[in-house]
């Protein structure tokens, strides 16, 4: 349905970000839920700083986002995410 997108990796536990940091360094887009298991979301700040496109996929209100998210450009998909919302977000994110 989205030929320009390729899912490279899904991470269920962020306890040790160094285990998936290589995948983060090569990512063009990161879909990030702010409710994570195995650790504190703030530990990802340095690991995701250079990812060009950050899309937050969370039920959390924007005003509750951690500072490292608020202080950088990002897109937001508020849960529950519909196909139409996803498609619209991707189109905006990929605009030059």
PDB file of C-alpha atoms in Angstrom, residues 8-83:
ATOM      1  CA  UNK A   8      13.231  -2.352   8.815  1.00  0.00           C
ATOM      2  CA  UNK A   9      12.788  -3.170  12.469  1.00  0.00           C
ATOM      3  CA  UNK A  10      10.312  -3.151  15.317  1.00  0.00           C
ATOM      4  CA  UNK A  11      11.575  -2.790  18.862  1.00  0.00           C
ATOM      5  CA  UNK A  12       9.363  -3.902  21.726  1.00  0.00           C
ATOM      6  CA  UNK A  13      11.732  -3.149  24.600  1.00  0.00           C
ATOM      7  CA  UNK A  14      14.057  -0.162  24.939  1.00  0.00           C
ATOM      8  CA  UNK A  15      15.953  -1.298  28.003  1.00  0.00           C
ATOM      9  CA  UNK A  16      19.225  -1.365  26.068  1.00  0.00           C
ATOM     10  CA  UNK A  17      19.134   1.070  23.098  1.00  0.00           C
ATOM     11  CA  UNK A  18      22.640   0.057  22.020  1.00  0.00           C
ATOM     12  CA  UNK A  19      21.161  -3.260  20.821  1.00  0.00           C
ATOM     13  CA  UNK A  20      19.240  -1.458  18.069  1.00  0.00           C
ATOM     14  CA  UNK A  21      21.236   1.780  17.735  1.00  0.00           C
ATOM     15  CA  UNK A  22      22.692   0.666  14.378  1.00  0.00           C
ATOM     16  CA  UNK A  23      19.174   0.450  12.935  1.00  0.00           C
ATOM     17  CA  UNK A  24      18.363   3.888  14.342  1.00  0.00           C
ATOM     18  CA  UNK A  25      21.446   5.451  12.756  1.00  0.00           C
ATOM     19  CA  UNK A  26      20.402   4.237   9.317  1.00  0.00           C
ATOM     20  CA  UNK A  27      16.705   5.125   9.666  1.00  0.00           C
ATOM     21  CA  UNK A  28      15.063   7.807   7.540  1.00  0.00           C
ATOM     22  CA  UNK A  29      11.798   7.699   9.501  1.00  0.00           C
ATOM     23  CA  UNK A  30      11.141   6.617  13.058  1.00  0.00           C
ATOM     24  CA  UNK A  31       7.658   5.816  14.293  1.00  0.00           C
ATOM     25  CA  UNK A  32       7.842   6.205  18.053  1.00  0.00           C
ATOM     26  CA  UNK A  33       5.253   5.429  20.692  1.00  0.00           C
ATOM     27  CA  UNK A  34       5.968   7.332  23.880  1.00  0.00           C
ATOM     28  CA  UNK A  35       4.670   4.555  26.121  1.00  0.00           C
ATOM     29  CA  UNK A  36       7.425   1.950  25.991  1.00  0.00           C
ATOM     30  CA  UNK A  37       8.400  -1.119  27.928  1.00  0.00           C
ATOM     31  CA  UNK A  38      11.748  -1.936  29.414  1.00  0.00           C
ATOM     32  CA  UNK A  39      13.022   1.564  29.997  1.00  0.00           C
ATOM     33  CA  UNK A  40      12.559   5.293  30.025  1.00  0.00           C
ATOM     34  CA  UNK A  41      11.709   7.003  26.738  1.00  0.00           C
ATOM     35  CA  UNK A  42      14.184   9.788  27.555  1.00  0.00           C
ATOM     36  CA  UNK A  43      17.085   7.348  27.133  1.00  0.00           C
ATOM     37  CA  UNK A  44      16.398   7.427  23.383  1.00  0.00           C
ATOM     38  CA  UNK A  45      17.006  11.175  23.010  1.00  0.00           C
ATOM     39  CA  UNK A  46      20.618  10.922  21.847  1.00  0.00           C
ATOM     40  CA  UNK A  47      19.968   7.836  19.724  1.00  0.00           C
ATOM     41  CA  UNK A  48      17.200   9.441  17.651  1.00  0.00           C
ATOM     42  CA  UNK A  49      18.575  12.995  17.394  1.00  0.00           C
ATOM     43  CA  UNK A  50      19.823  12.540  13.808  1.00  0.00           C
ATOM     44  CA  UNK A  51      16.838  10.682  12.353  1.00  0.00           C
ATOM     45  CA  UNK A  52      15.424  13.046   9.717  1.00  0.00           C
ATOM     46  CA  UNK A  53      11.722  12.264  10.195  1.00  0.00           C
ATOM     47  CA  UNK A  54      10.182  11.505  13.566  1.00  0.00           C
ATOM     48  CA  UNK A  55       6.547  10.438  13.754  1.00  0.00           C
ATOM     49  CA  UNK A  56       5.014  10.086  17.204  1.00  0.00           C
ATOM     50  CA  UNK A  57       2.366   7.368  17.369  1.00  0.00           C
ATOM     51  CA  UNK A  58       0.865   7.819  20.773  1.00  0.00           C
ATOM     52  CA  UNK A  59      -2.341   8.391  22.668  1.00  0.00           C
ATOM     53  CA  UNK A  60      -0.479  10.927  24.811  1.00  0.00           C
ATOM     54  CA  UNK A  61      -1.426  14.581  24.311  1.00  0.00           C
ATOM     55  CA  UNK A  62       1.232  16.737  22.659  1.00  0.00           C
ATOM     56  CA  UNK A  63       1.647  18.852  25.778  1.00  0.00           C
ATOM     57  CA  UNK A  64       2.792  15.690  27.611  1.00  0.00           C
ATOM     58  CA  UNK A  65       5.587  14.910  25.143  1.00  0.00           C
ATOM     59  CA  UNK A  66       9.093  14.820  26.616  1.00  0.00           C
ATOM     60  CA  UNK A  67      11.209  17.933  25.983  1.00  0.00           C
ATOM     61  CA  UNK A  68      13.500  16.162  23.514  1.00  0.00           C
ATOM     62  CA  UNK A  69      10.455  15.592  21.286  1.00  0.00           C
ATOM     63  CA  UNK A  70       8.903  19.038  21.753  1.00  0.00           C
ATOM     64  CA  UNK A  71      12.217  20.687  20.887  1.00  0.00           C
ATOM     65  CA  UNK A  72      12.596  19.093  17.484  1.00  0.00           C
ATOM     66  CA  UNK A  73      10.516  18.898  14.348  1.00  0.00           C
ATOM     67  CA  UNK A  74       8.158  15.940  14.379  1.00  0.00           C
ATOM     68  CA  UNK A  75       4.819  14.698  13.136  1.00  0.00           C
ATOM     69  CA  UNK A  76       2.093  13.239  15.322  1.00  0.00           C
ATOM     70  CA  UNK A  77      -0.369  10.416  14.790  1.00  0.00           C
ATOM     71  CA  UNK A  78      -2.800  10.366  17.669  1.00  0.00           C
ATOM     72  CA  UNK A  79      -4.095   6.889  18.536  1.00  0.00           C
ATOM     73  CA  UNK A  80      -6.268   5.260  17.391  1.00  0.00           C
ATOM     74  CA  UNK A  81      -4.616   5.627  13.988  1.00  0.00           C
ATOM     75  CA  UNK A  82      -6.738   5.161  10.899  1.00  0.00           C
ATOM     76  CA  UNK A  83      -5.382   4.316   7.454  1.00  0.00           C
TER      77      UNK A  83
END
